[in-house]
Each structure stands twice: as structure tokens, then as C-alpha cells.
XYZ file of C-alpha atoms in Angstrom:
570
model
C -39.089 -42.125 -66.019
C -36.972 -44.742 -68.263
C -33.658 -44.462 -66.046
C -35.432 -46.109 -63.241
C -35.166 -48.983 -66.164
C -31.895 -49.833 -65.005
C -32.993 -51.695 -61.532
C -35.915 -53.608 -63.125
C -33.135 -55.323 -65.930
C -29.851 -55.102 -63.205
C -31.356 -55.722 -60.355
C -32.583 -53.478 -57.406
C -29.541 -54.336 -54.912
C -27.454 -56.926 -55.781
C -23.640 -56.917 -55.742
C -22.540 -54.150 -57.470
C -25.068 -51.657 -55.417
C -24.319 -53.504 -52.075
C -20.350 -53.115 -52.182
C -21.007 -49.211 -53.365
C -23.616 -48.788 -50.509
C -21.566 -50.659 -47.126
C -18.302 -48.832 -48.585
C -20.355 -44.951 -49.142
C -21.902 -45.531 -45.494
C -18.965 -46.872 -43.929
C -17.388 -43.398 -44.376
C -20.514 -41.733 -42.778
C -19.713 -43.232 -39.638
C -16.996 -40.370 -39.861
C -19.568 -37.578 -39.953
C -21.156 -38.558 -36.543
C -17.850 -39.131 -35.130
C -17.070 -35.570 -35.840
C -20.463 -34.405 -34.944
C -20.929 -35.138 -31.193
C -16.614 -35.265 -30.668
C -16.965 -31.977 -29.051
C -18.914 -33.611 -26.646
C -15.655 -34.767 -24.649
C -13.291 -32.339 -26.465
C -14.413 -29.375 -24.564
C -15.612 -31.131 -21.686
C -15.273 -28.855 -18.446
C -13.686 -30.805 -15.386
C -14.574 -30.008 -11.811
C -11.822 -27.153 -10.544
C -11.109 -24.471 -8.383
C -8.418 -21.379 -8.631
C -5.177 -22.415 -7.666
C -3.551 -21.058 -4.192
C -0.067 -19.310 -4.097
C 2.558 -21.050 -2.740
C 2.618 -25.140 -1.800
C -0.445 -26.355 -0.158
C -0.136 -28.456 3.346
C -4.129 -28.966 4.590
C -7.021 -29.129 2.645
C -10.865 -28.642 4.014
C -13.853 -28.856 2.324
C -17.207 -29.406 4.595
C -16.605 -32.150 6.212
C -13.547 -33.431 4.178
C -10.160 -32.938 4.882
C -6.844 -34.014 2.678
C -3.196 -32.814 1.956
C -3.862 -32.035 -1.875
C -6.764 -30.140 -3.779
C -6.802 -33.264 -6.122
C -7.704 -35.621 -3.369
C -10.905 -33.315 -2.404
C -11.602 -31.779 -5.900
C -13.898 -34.900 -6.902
C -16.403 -33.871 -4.048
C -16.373 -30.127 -4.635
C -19.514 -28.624 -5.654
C -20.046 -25.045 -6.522
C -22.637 -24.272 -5.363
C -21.582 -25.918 -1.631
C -18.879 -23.270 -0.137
C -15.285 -23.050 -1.390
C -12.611 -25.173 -0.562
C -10.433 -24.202 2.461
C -6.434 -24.402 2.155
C -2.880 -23.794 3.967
C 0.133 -23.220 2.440
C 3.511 -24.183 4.218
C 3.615 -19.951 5.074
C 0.561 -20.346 7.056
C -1.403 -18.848 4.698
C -5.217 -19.356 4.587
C -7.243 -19.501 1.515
C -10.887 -19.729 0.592
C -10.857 -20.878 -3.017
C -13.955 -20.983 -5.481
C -14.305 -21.396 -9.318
C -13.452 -17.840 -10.168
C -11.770 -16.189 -7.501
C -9.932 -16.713 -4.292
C -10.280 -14.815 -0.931
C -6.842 -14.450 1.448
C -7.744 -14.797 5.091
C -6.959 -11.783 7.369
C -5.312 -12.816 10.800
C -7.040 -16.236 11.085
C -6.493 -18.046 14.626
C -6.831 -21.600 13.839
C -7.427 -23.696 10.546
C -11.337 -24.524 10.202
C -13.885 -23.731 7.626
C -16.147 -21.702 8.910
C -14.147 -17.821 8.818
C -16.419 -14.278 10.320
C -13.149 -12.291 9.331
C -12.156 -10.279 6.787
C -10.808 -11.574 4.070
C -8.963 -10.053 0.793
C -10.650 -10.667 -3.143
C -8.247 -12.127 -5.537
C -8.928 -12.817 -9.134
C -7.640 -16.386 -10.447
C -5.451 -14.742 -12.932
C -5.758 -18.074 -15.217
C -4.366 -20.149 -12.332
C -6.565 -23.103 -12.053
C -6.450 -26.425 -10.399
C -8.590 -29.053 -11.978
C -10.175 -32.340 -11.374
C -8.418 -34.930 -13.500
C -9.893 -38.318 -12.126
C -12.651 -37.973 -15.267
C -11.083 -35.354 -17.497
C -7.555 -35.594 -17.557
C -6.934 -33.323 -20.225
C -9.693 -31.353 -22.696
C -9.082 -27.994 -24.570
C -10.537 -25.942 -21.754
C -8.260 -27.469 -19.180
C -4.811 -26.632 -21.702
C -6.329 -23.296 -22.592
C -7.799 -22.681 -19.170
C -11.947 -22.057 -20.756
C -13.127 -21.094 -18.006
C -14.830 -18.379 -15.674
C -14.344 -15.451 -17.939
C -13.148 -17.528 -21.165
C -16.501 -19.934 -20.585
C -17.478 -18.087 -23.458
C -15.066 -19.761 -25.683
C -15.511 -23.293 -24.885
C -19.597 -22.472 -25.668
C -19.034 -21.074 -28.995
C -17.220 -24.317 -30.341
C -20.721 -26.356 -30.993
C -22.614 -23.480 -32.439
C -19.286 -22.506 -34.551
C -19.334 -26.290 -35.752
C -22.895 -26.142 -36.890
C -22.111 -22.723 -38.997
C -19.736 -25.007 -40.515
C -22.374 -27.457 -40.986
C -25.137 -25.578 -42.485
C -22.854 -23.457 -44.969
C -21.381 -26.996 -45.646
C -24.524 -28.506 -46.582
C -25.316 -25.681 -49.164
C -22.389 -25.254 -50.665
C -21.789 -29.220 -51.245
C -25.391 -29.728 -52.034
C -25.259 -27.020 -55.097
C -21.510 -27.788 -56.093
C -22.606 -31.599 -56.519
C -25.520 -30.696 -58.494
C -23.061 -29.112 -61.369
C -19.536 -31.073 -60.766
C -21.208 -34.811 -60.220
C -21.698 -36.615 -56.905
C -18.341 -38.683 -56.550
C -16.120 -35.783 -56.887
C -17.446 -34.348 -53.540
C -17.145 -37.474 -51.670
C -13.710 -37.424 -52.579
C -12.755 -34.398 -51.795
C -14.892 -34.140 -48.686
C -13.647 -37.503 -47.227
C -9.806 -36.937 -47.910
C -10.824 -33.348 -46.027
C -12.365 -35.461 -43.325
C -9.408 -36.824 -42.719
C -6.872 -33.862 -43.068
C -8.938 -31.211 -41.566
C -10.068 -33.792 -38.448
C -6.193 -35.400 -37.722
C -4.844 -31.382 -37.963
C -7.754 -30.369 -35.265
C -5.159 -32.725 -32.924
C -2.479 -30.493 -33.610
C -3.333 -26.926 -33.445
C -1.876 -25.392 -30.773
C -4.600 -22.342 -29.942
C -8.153 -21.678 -29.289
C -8.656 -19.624 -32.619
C -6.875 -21.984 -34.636
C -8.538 -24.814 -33.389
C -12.310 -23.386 -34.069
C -11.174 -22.736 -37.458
C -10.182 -25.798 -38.654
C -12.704 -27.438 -37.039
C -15.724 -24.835 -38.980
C -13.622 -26.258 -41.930
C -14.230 -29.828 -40.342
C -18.046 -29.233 -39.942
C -18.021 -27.821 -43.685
C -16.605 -31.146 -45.415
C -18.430 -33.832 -42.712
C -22.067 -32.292 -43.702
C -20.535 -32.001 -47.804
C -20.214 -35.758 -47.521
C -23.264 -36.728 -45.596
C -25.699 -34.311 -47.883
C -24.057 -35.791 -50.988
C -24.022 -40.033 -49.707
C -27.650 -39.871 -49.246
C -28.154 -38.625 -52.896
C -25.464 -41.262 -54.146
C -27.108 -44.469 -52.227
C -30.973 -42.913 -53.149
C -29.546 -42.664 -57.240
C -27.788 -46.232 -57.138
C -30.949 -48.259 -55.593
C -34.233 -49.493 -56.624
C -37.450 -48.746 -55.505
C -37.714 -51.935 -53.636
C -35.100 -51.192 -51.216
C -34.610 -47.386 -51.323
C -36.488 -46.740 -48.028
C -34.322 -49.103 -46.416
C -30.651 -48.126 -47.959
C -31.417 -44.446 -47.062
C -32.554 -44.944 -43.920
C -29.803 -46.898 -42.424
C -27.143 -43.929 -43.128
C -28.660 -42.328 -39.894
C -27.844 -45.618 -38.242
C -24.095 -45.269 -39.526
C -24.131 -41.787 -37.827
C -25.536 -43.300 -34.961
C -22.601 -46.419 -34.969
C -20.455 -42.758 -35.025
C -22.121 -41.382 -32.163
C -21.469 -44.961 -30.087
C -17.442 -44.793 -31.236
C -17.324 -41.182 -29.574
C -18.988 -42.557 -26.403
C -16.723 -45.477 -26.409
C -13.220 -43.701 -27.494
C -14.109 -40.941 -24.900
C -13.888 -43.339 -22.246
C -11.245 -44.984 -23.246
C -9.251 -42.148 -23.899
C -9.321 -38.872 -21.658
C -6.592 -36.654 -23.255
C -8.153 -34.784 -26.060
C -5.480 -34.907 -28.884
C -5.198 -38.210 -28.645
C -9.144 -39.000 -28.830
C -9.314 -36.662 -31.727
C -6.388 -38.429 -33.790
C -8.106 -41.894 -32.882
C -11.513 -40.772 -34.326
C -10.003 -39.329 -37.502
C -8.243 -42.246 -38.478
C -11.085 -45.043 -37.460
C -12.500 -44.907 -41.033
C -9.263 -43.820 -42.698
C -9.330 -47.070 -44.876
C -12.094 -45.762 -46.902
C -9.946 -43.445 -48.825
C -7.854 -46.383 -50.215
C -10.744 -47.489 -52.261
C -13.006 -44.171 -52.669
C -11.487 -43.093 -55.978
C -12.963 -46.125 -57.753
C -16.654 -44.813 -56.848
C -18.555 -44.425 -60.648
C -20.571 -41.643 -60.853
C -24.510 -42.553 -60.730
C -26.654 -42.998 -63.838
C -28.833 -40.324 -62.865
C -26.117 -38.166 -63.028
C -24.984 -39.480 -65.881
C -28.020 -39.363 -68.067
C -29.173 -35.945 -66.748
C -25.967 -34.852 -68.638
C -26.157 -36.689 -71.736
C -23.186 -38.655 -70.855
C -24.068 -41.897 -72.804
C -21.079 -43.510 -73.164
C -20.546 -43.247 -69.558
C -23.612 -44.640 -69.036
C -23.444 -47.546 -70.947
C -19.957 -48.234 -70.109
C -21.972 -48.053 -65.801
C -24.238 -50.332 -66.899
C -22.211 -53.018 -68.756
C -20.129 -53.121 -65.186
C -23.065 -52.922 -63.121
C -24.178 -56.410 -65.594
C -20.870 -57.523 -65.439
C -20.834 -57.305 -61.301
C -24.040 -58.578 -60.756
C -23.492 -61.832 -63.235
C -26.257 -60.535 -65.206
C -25.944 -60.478 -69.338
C -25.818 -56.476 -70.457
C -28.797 -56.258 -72.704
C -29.335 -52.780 -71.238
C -28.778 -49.575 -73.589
C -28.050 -45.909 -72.680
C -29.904 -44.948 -75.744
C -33.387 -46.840 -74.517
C -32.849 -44.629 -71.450
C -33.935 -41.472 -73.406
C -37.135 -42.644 -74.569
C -39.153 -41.072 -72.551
C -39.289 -37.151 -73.374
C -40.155 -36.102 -70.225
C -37.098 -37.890 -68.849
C -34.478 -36.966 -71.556
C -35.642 -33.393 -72.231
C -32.422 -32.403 -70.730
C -30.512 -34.846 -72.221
C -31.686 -33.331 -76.150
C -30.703 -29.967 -74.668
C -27.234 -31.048 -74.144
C -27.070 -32.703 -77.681
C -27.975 -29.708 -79.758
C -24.957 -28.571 -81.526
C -23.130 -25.837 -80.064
C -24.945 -22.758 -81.478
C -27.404 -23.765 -79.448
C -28.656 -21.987 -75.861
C -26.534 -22.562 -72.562
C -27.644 -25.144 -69.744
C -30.293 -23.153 -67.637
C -28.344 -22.424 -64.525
C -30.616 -23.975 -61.465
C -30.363 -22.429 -58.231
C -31.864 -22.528 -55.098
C -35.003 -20.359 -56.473
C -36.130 -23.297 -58.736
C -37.338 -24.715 -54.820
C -40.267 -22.119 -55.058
C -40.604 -22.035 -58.930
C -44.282 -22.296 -58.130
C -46.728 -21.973 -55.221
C -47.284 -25.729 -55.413
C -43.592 -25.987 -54.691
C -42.710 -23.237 -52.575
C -45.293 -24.586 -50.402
C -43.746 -27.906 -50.275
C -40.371 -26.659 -49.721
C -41.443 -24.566 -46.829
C -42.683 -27.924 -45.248
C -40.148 -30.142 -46.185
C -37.761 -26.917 -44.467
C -39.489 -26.776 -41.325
C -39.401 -30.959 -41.352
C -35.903 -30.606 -41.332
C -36.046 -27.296 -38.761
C -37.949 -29.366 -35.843
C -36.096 -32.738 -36.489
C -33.018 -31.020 -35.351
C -34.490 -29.089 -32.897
C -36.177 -31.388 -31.281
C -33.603 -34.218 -31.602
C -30.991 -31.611 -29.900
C -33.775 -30.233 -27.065
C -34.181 -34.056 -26.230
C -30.726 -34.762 -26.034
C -29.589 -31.971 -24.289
C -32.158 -31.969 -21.754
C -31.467 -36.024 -20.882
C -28.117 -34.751 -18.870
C -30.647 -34.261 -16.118
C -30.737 -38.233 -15.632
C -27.811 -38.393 -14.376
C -25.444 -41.788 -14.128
C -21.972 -42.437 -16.627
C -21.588 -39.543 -19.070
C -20.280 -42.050 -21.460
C -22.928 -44.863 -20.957
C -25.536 -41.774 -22.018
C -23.842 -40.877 -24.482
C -23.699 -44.694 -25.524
C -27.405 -45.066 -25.440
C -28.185 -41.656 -26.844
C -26.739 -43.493 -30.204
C -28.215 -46.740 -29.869
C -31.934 -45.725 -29.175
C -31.952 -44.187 -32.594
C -31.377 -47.283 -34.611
C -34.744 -48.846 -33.599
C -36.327 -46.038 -34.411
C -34.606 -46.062 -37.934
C -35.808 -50.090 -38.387
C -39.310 -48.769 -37.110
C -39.188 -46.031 -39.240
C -38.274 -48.043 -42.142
C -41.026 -50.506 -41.683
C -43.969 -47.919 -41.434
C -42.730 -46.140 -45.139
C -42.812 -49.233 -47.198
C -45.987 -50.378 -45.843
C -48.159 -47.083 -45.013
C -46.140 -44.735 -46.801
C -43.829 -41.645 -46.119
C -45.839 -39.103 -45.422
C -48.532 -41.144 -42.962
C -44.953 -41.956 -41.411
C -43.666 -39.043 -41.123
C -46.623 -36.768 -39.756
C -47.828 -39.179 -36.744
C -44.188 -38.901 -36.066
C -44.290 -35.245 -35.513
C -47.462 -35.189 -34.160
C -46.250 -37.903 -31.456
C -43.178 -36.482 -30.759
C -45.210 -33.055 -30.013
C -47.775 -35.169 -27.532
C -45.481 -37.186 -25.906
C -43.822 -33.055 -25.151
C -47.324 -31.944 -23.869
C -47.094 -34.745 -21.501
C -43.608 -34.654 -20.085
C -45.061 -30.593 -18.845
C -47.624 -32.064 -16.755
C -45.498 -34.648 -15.365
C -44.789 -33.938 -11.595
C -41.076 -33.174 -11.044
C -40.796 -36.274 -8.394
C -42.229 -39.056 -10.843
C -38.743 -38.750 -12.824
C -39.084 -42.306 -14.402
C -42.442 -41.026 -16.589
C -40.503 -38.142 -17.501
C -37.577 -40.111 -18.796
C -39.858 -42.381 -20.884
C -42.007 -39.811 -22.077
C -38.383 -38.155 -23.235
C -37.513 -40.853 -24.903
C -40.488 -41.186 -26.726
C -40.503 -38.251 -27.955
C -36.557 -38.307 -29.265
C -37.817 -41.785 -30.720
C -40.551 -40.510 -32.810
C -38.611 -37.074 -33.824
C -35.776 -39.471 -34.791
C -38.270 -41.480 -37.322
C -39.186 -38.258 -38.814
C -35.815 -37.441 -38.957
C -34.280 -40.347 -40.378
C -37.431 -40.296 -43.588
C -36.775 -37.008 -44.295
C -33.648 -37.346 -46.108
C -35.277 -40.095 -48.702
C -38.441 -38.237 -48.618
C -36.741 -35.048 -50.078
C -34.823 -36.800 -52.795
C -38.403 -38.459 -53.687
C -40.347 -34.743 -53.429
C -37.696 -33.010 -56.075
C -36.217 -33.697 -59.832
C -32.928 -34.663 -60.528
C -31.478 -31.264 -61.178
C -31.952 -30.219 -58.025
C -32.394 -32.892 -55.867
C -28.590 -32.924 -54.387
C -29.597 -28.812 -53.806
C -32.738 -29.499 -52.283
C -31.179 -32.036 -49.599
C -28.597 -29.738 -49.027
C -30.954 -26.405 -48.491
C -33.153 -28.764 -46.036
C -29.842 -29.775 -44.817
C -29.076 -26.171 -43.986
C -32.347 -25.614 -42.119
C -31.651 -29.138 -40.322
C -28.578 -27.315 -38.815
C -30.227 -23.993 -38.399
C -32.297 -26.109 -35.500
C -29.202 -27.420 -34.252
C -27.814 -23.866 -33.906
C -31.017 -22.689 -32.235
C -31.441 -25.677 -29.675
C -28.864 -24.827 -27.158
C -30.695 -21.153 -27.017
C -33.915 -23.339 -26.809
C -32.075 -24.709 -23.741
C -31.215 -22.179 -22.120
C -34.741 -20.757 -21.401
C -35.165 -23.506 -18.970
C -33.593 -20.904 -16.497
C -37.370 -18.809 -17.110
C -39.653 -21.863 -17.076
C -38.400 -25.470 -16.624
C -40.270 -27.121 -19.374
C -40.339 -24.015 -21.768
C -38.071 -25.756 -24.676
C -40.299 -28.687 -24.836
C -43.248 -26.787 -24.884
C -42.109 -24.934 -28.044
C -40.649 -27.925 -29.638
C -44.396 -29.442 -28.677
C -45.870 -26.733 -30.381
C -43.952 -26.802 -33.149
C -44.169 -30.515 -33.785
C -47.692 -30.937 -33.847
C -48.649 -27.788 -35.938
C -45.515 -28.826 -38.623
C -46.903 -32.633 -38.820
C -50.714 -31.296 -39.691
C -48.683 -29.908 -42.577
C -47.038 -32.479 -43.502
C -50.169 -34.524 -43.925
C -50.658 -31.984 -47.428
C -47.357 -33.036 -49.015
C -47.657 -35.670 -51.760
C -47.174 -39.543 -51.125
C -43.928 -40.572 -52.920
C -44.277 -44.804 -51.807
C -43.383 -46.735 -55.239
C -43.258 -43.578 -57.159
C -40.173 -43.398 -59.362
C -37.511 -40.826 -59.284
C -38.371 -37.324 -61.242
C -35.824 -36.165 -63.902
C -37.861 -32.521 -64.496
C -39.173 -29.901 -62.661
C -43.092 -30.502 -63.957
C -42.400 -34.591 -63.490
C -41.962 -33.254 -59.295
C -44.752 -30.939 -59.251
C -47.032 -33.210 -60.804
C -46.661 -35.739 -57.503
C -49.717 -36.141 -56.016
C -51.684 -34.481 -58.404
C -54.471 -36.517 -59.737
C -55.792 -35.954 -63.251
C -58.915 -34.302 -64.066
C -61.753 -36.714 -65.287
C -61.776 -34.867 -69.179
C -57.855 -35.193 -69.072
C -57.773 -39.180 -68.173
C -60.400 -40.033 -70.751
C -58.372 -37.943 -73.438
C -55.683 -39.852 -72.717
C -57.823 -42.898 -72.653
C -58.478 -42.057 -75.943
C -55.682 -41.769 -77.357
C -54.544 -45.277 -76.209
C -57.248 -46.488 -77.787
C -56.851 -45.026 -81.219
C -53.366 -46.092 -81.082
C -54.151 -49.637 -80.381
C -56.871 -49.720 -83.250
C -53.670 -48.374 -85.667
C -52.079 -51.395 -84.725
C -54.151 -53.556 -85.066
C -54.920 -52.287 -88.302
């Protein structure tokens, strides 16, 4: 394909593509802000219902105090409730969701054989503020029969994230690539500084769907813009270090959320961390894939003389040589035919399975994206069990993805995508057969064993992006990201229920995502190896990948390069 012309004669990432790249991923630092925020924004404090009346003595085991605040930090739920007077000589016994009124007590201990009376907490809560001292469940009291709530806002967020991706991936396919990032990172921005300010539950969950929508519009769409503005020389490199700007995102949350412990304020302060990127975003060009899929040549050549200009490089470069090729411009003469001539063939997401060549390979470039976010989730989700800082987890949850990214990046340029990507699955689904005959007392194998497998699940999970855009054509590359996209977050919906049945066998999720890995990288190993390939433009260009020639087919075309050197030479 001709367009990939452009890097050989302007170079494969030089100036111009290095300012467009830092400045497009600086901005996706936003998207794993917003991503893992919730983490501290509906964090759940330690508290117990409040008593009637002003409280005089505390108990609590062992413990005694004046104020529920000074014992609260101890409290355990599990452990007994917390014993109080009130300055009417009341006695209470109060728990997480309910309170009990002493009958007729003689003295002020703990341990109480009398009756007692069942109260409800009527949304009258006391909480623990020494960690938490102020998250949306403790304002709009989330708790005991309202747990519900504070549950739903994750899987809410990651409806808003897979419709997101979708929508965004198709819309940039037809309206161009730098109109979305615009409009997605000014929403960023709107939609994330308004979450601050809304002053309900219902409210709040809406604007923050609308968050989740315009975060995965943008982070679909960069990975198209960075794969369409770089070379083949450094494409497995650019693409995979926009999971290590999510990660950087993922590190600001940890560090923000222990810095700051009211949530309005922490949400305001991650909203407005990359805010400088919209001062500069409306100068993005559109790429020359784009461009030239379009028949835009004056915009193209008008891209490239900057690009020369940029780069200090002399603009020898034509849009017109671009269309050489027919295979590569056969869209291009579609859009030049006079207007009697047929409509643009509206793609959709159907073109994915236009054969059985490529409905096969989108079902396993799907489930790719299925277990990397299941797995990635089920790993992270299960390491609360390790216990220590909240924040310094959260920290290192971040940071143990960006070796895995330079890891990652190393294996595909050397032994390819696809022998990347499948040992990846297929040790991530080991390393989850291991961790379930691990004894329960030799914790530190378990932990490594974890953290292997969120390693090599993160590897798989950072290619996948670039290996997509490689798999499918121009025309529907930005829809095919954004469908896998949309099965990414389909995982990420599913992996708290994955959780959850824990409570019927201990090491049940990792057993499924075990399963699941190793059985999805065997299927990987048929998809077609895309190392040094160029970009497709067409729909037969993408399902010819991988598909060697037969032997009467190569000598016919042997043939004819023959007969057509003879000519010249005559």
C-alpha cells in the first residue's frame, strides 16, 4: 500500500510525529484517571449507626473512649458491636445496620444477657473519618440497605465505556479521527469537573456514564491516530506506550487520593491535571490515512508539505503518487467519479464477519480483548487480599504494568505479535492453574504467581490494540478497535461477578480466567502475523494477511514480471 510511502520519504518519527504523539497521549493520561477514580470516590469508611442523644462512654472489647470516633478505627464487623452511654443513661449496642436499646441494664460493661429493643439506623450513621474523610457514600449515606448504590457506580461506568467505545469507534470512521478527540477531550473535561458538583446519587451516575462514554471515545480513537501517523519502524512501540499513559493515570489517582480525602475536591483536581491539552488540541491535522481513504488530495498534500516542512526535510512527496497502487486507491476513484455515480458503501460493524476467514478472526481478536479485561480486573481485584496502604497498592497496581508494556514491546518487534501475544495468554492461564494449588499459608507464592499472571495478561493486553489496527483495513479499522473495545469492557463488566463467586469456591475466578486464557491463546496462535506488514486500505488487502500464494499463482505472477522486464528491455 503506497500511503505507507509517506514514512519511508518523511521519516518514520521525527518531529512532526513526536510533538503529535507526546501531546495525543498526554491527554490519555485523562482516561485512566477517570477509569480507576471511583476507586476512592465511593470508597466505604469504617462506621456504625449513630446513637440518640449525646454520647458520654464508649466500649468496644477491650477499648474504652468518650467518642465513637476515637474507637471507630478498631471496630470490626464481624467482632461484636460497639457499646455506648448517652448523658440519659441510656445503653446502646450499635452495629453497621442497626442498633439494639438495652432494657434495665445494671452497670455499663459489654457483655449484656438482657433484653434488648431492635432499632433500624434510619440513615443515621457515624463514620470513620481518620482514612475517608468524606466520599459519596458517606454524604449520601451508601450504605446497609443503599450498598446497592455505591456497587452499581463501576459497572454503570463501564456501560458508559463499552457503548462509548462503539459509538466513537464507528462515528470516527465516517466524521475523521481529530474531530472526536476534540469533542471527547473538551467532554473530558466538562462532564469530569461537573461530576464534582452534582448534588445527588442519580445525577451523579449519570454524568459520570456520560464521563465513561467520552474517556473510552478518546482512548479508542488516539490509538488509531498515533498507529495512522507512525512508521512501521516504531509503531509497536508508539502504540504500546498509550497503556503506559493510562497507567501514569492510574499512579495520579493513587497519589491524589492520598493526598486528598474529600471527594469533590479529588475529582476537580483529576479533571483539570491534563486540562492544558485543550489549549493546543484544535491544531491536531487529520491523518493521511484518513485523508487519502477519502480522496482528500489537497489535504493531503497540503499534510505532507507540513509534515516536510516540520521535519526539515525538502517536500518531494505527492498526494497523487499516493494513488498508484489500485488496490490502495480503489476507494479513492470511487469518490472521484462524478456525481451520477453510486453512493459510498456504508460499512458497518457486519463488514467484521464479511467472510469466514474474518469472522473467525474477529471472534479471536473479541475474546483477546474479552479475557484481557477480565483477567486484568480478576487480578486486580483479588490483590486487596494483600493487605498494607490502599494507596501504595493502588500505586503499584499502575506501575507493574509499564514493564510489562517495555517487555511487551520488545517481544513484537523481534518475534512478532502473535508469538507475543499467545504465550502471553497461555502464561497468564498457567501461572492461574498454579496460584489454585498454592496452599493458603504460603501467601508470598501466591502473590508472585498473581502478579505474574496480571503481568503477562497486561502484555497481551497492551498488543492488542496495535494488533487490531494491523488485522483490519482502513475503513474499518477505527470500528474494529472500537467493537474489540466494547468486548474489552464487556470483561470489565463481568469481572466483579467473576469476583464474587469466591464466596462458593475461593479460587473459582481464577480458575475460569485460567481456563479461558489458555484455550483463547491456542487460538490466537491461528491469527495471521502482522510484524513489518504495512497498513491495509481494503477489505481483500486484510483478508489476504497471512495467506500465502498458491505455487501456480506465484509463478503466474513470476511471469508476468518477466515479460514485462523483456518489454523494457526491448
Amino acid at each position: 500500500m503506497t500511503v505507507e510511502r509517506i514514512f519511508d520519504e518523511l521519516g518514520h518519527f521525527k518531529r512532526f510525529q513526536a510533538c503529535l504523539y507526546f501531546a495525543a497521549v498526554f491527554q490519555a493520561v485523562a482516561c485512566g484517571i477517570h477509569y480507576l477514580a471511583s476507586v476512592f470516590l465511593v470508597e466505604t469508611p469504617n462506621f456504625v449507626c449513630g446513637a440518640p442523644g449525646n454520647i458520654t462512654d464508649v466500649l468496644y472489647g477491650n477499648l474504652t473512649g468518650s467518642t465513637l470516633e476515637e474507637i471507630l478505627p478498631f471496630f470490626q464487623a464481624g467482632n461484636g458491636p460497639v457499646v455506648v452511654r448517652t448523658a440519659d443513661g441510656d445503653q446502646w449496642e450499635l452495629s453497621r445496620c442497626r442498633c439494639a436499646l438495652r432494657i434495665a441494664p445494671t452497670d455499663f460493661k459489654y457483655d449484656f444477657d438482657g433484653n434488648k429493643t431492635m432499632k433500624a439506623c434510619d440513615e443515621n450513621f457515624v463514620y470513620d473519618h481518620s482514612e475517608v474523610y468524606q466520599s459519596i457514600v458517606t454524604d449520601w449515606n451508601l450504605v446497609c440497605e443503599r450498598e446497592w448504590l455505591a456497587k452499581m457506580c463501576q459497572p454503570t461506568f463501564m456501560l458508559g465505556v463499552l457503548i462509548g467505545a462503539l459509538v466513537f469507534g464507528d462515528i470516527a470512521d465516517r466524521v475523521g479521527r481529530v474531530r472526536i478527540l476534540m469533542i471527547t477531550s473538551m467532554c473530558q473535561f466538562a462532564f469530569g469537573v461537573f461530576v464534582a458538583f452534582t448534588g445527588n446519587y442519580y445525577l451523579f451516575v449519570v454524568i459520570r456514564f456520560l464521563l465513561a462514554m467520552v474517556s473510552s471515545g478518546y482512548l479508542v480513537v488516539v490509538f488509531v491516530y498515533v498507529t495512522e501517523f507512525t512508521g512501521i519502524k516504531v509503531r509497536t512501540w508508539t502504540s504500546m506506550h498509550v497503556h503506559a499513559a493510562f497507567a501514569v493515570g492510574i499512579m495520579v489517582v493513587a497519589l491524589t487520593g492520598y493526598l486528598v480525602r474529600v471527594w469533590w475536591i479529588y475529582q476537580i483536581i483529576l479533571s483539570t491535571c491534563t486540562s492544558p491539552f485543550l489549549f493546543f488540541c484544535w491544531k491536531f491535522p487529520e491523518t493521511p490515512f484518513y485523508l487519502m481513504a477519502k480522496g482528500r488530495l489537497q489535504d493531503t498534500q497540503a499534510l505532507l508539505d507540513t509534515i516536510a516542512r516540520v521535519n526539515g526535510l525538502e517536500s518531494r512527496l505527492r498526494a497523487e503518487d499516493l494513488r498508484e497502487n489500485k488496490s490502495a486507491g480503489a476507494l479513492l476513484e470511487k469518490e472521484a467519479e462524478d456525481c451520477q455515480a453510486p453512493p459510498e458503501k456504508k460499512l458497518s460493524i457486519l463488514d467484521l464477519f464479511g467472510s469466514w476467514r474474518m469472522a473467525g478472526r474477529t471472534c479471536t481478536v473479541w475474546a483477546i480483548w474479552f479475557i484481557g479485561s477480565l483477567g486484568y480486573y480478576v487480578f486486580s481485584l483479588g490483590s486487596v487480599n494483600l493487605g498494607g496502604n490502599q494507596y501504595i497498592n493502588l500505586f503499584l497496581a499502575g506501575a507493574v504494568e509499564i514493564p510489562s508494556y517495555l517487555v511487551g514491546c520488545f517481544a513484537m518487534d523481534r518475534v512478532g505479535r502473535k508469538k507475543t501475544c499467545a504465550p502471553a495468554l497461555l502464561l497468564a492461564g498457567i501461572a492461574c492453574m498454579l496460584i489454585i494449588v498454592v496452599p493458603r499459608d504460603i501467601k508470598v507464592l501466591a502473590i508472585v504467581l498473581s502478579m505474574t499472571g496480571k503481568f503477562a495478561i497486561a502484555i497481551a493486553f497492551g498488543l492488542i490494540y496495535l494488533y487490531t489496527c494491523e488485522l483490519y483495513p482502513t475503513i474499518i479499522r477505527s470500528l474494529a478497535v472500537g467493537s474489540g473495545s466494547m468486548m474489552c469492557r464487556v470483561g470489565s463488566v463481568v469481572a466483579p461477578f467473576c469476583v464474587y463467586l469466591a464466596d462458593i469456591w475461593i479460587y473459582l475466578p481464577q480458575l475460569i480466567v485460567g481456563i479461558l486464557a489458555f484455550i483463547i491463546g491456542v487460538l490466537t496462535l491461528m491469527l495471521p502475523e502482522t510484524l513489518g506488514q504495512p497498513l491495509t486500505t481494503t477489505l481483500e488487502e486484510a483478508e489476504a494477511l497471512g495467506h500465502k500464494p498458491s505455487k501456480k499463482n506465484k509463478d503466474l505472477e513470476d511471469g508476468l514480471e518477466m515479460n514485462q522486464h523483456n518489454t523494457a528491455n526491448a
